[in-house]
Amino acid sequence: MDISSRIVALTVVSTKPGQVKAEDEAPSLMEEVLRRENMMQAHKRVVANGGAPGVDGMTVDELMEHCREHWPHIREEIRSGEYRPQPVRKVEIPKPGGKGTRMLGIPTVLDRMIQQAVLQVLTPLFEPTFSKWSFGFRPGRSAHGAVSWSRLHIAAGHRWVVDLDLEKFFDRVNHDIVMSRVARRVKDKQVLRLIRRYLQAGLMEGGVVSPRSEGTPQGGPLSPLLSNILLDELDKELEQRGHRFCRYADDCNVYVKSKRAGERVMASLETFLRERLRLKVNRAKSAVARPWERKFLGYSVTVNRTPRLKVAPESVKRLKEKLKLVFRRGRGRRLDRVIKELTPVIRGWVAYFRISDVKASFEELDRWIRRRLRCLLWRQWKRPWTRRARLMARGLDEATASVTAFNGHGPWWNAGARSMNRAVPTRYLRAHGLLSFLDEYRRLACST
């Protein structure tokens, strides 16, 4: 019997035809969490995910040895309700686009393993009840599914979007509300107590631990599931109203047929989220607009009657900002090393945006990155006489090389000039290992 069947058998018994009743499964559900096979699977997942140490400094490589020595005692503490999770380590990372920071809470590797074990037991309980229009952090679902369905909603004539942004969602999740939603399906008080303690685990910054009364900081395995459990109530409300929508974690787009309808939906959802879930809509980032004026999970659409997916301009801009850091570091390095550092970034970016129907962004990025590499070489050559010699060595005649080397223009201008393109052609950069965004896109498009 697989884990899903085992857990369903533990938690649901049939009473009358067509009626199910949640059984008081304590302590069986906690025993399922602590079962050796479940804990070994959780350990394997935590090690595979890697990640930084928590407040105790323990790495994933040290976890198994720690468990061999201490797990029997830890297991009994969990069973008796005496186990207390350690504080999470506060880490702030820049938000995409450089506007503000996002807070992460990094649990210890031991707590990550226990959370993962709880997650593996809870997922089969909640997964079948979630909406088909919820795509984030769910088995067999992805951002690509959400984006593809959003395009179909628009093609069906719902050419206005209510783009909802929840203000600091993961920082403001109400503990009582999310625990009440979990308790609707989980009756084991030991499991409920453990989840609440993970929600309330303190936040350590600069050696000082702060208590936490709300929020579920991103960084722990349980946070995505708890966010889906809470926002499933929003999904059910939208389904009951008959709306077309797609939700990925706290990113939710509702598709309607007119601006007036969109404004009504926005106002009513703002009230629903505030009163029922105690969540606040960020009006500055939310809008009722045309879908091609907004982005959803990095994608946008064309204005055509049958819309086509395309990479949102903001996503291209964000990638360029990331790559500029690579080029700054590369001013004193060989071209091959810089290109080697670019390769995984290009592959990962194209893999995510491979379902785009419009190739213009990939062509633009190819031109931009080649010009950046030529600019890098121009800077490395430094002096006009060196530039003249390098240009002549690459096939330019003496007169053209002299005019180019002493023209007085800056590196970026010269990187786009015809003479530099002749001296450092695309085939030269390809020979040094440069990947083409467009070629990678075509390769992945053909393989899917």
mmCIF file of N, CA and C in Angstrom, residues 311-321 349 361 364-365:
data_model
loop_
_atom_site.group_PDB
_atom_site.id
_atom_site.type_symbol
_atom_site.label_atom_id
_atom_site.label_comp_id
_atom_site.label_asym_id
_atom_site.label_seq_id
_atom_site.Cartn_x
_atom_site.Cartn_y
_atom_site.Cartn_z
ATOM 1 N N VAL A 311 7.580 36.448 -23.683
ATOM 2 C CA VAL A 311 8.328 36.811 -22.483
ATOM 3 C C VAL A 311 8.002 38.258 -22.135
ATOM 4 N N ALA A 312 7.639 38.499 -20.881
ATOM 5 C CA ALA A 312 7.320 39.864 -20.461
ATOM 6 C C ALA A 312 8.583 40.730 -20.518
ATOM 7 N N PRO A 313 8.463 41.990 -20.939
ATOM 8 C CA PRO A 313 9.634 42.875 -21.006
ATOM 9 C C PRO A 313 10.383 42.970 -19.673
ATOM 10 N N GLU A 314 9.629 42.930 -18.557
ATOM 11 C CA GLU A 314 10.279 42.999 -17.241
ATOM 12 C C GLU A 314 11.191 41.804 -17.007
ATOM 13 N N SER A 315 10.823 40.635 -17.566
ATOM 14 C CA SER A 315 11.646 39.438 -17.385
ATOM 15 C C SER A 315 12.960 39.564 -18.152
ATOM 16 N N VAL A 316 12.903 40.154 -19.341
ATOM 17 C CA VAL A 316 14.126 40.386 -20.115
ATOM 18 C C VAL A 316 15.024 41.383 -19.384
ATOM 19 N N LYS A 317 14.422 42.442 -18.868
ATOM 20 C CA LYS A 317 15.181 43.459 -18.143
ATOM 21 C C LYS A 317 15.857 42.864 -16.909
ATOM 22 N N ARG A 318 15.130 42.002 -16.194
ATOM 23 C CA ARG A 318 15.667 41.379 -14.984
ATOM 24 C C ARG A 318 16.861 40.476 -15.319
ATOM 25 N N LEU A 319 16.756 39.735 -16.429
ATOM 26 C CA LEU A 319 17.867 38.876 -16.832
ATOM 27 C C LEU A 319 19.092 39.708 -17.187
ATOM 28 N N LYS A 320 18.885 40.810 -17.893
ATOM 29 C CA LYS A 320 20.016 41.661 -18.268
ATOM 30 C C LYS A 320 20.723 42.200 -17.033
ATOM 31 N N GLU A 321 19.947 42.597 -16.010
ATOM 32 C CA GLU A 321 20.565 43.094 -14.780
ATOM 33 C C GLU A 321 21.399 42.006 -14.118
ATOM 34 N N TRP A 349 17.239 29.942 -18.060
ATOM 35 C CA TRP A 349 16.262 30.963 -18.459
ATOM 36 C C TRP A 349 15.439 30.484 -19.650
ATOM 37 N N SER A 361 12.188 38.035 -28.144
ATOM 38 C CA SER A 361 13.015 38.267 -26.949
ATOM 39 C C SER A 361 14.312 37.472 -27.000
ATOM 40 N N GLU A 364 16.625 39.236 -29.443
ATOM 41 C CA GLU A 364 17.152 40.463 -28.847
ATOM 42 C C GLU A 364 18.278 40.145 -27.851
ATOM 43 N N LEU A 365 18.067 39.129 -27.034
ATOM 44 C CA LEU A 365 19.072 38.763 -26.036
ATOM 45 C C LEU A 365 20.351 38.235 -26.687
#
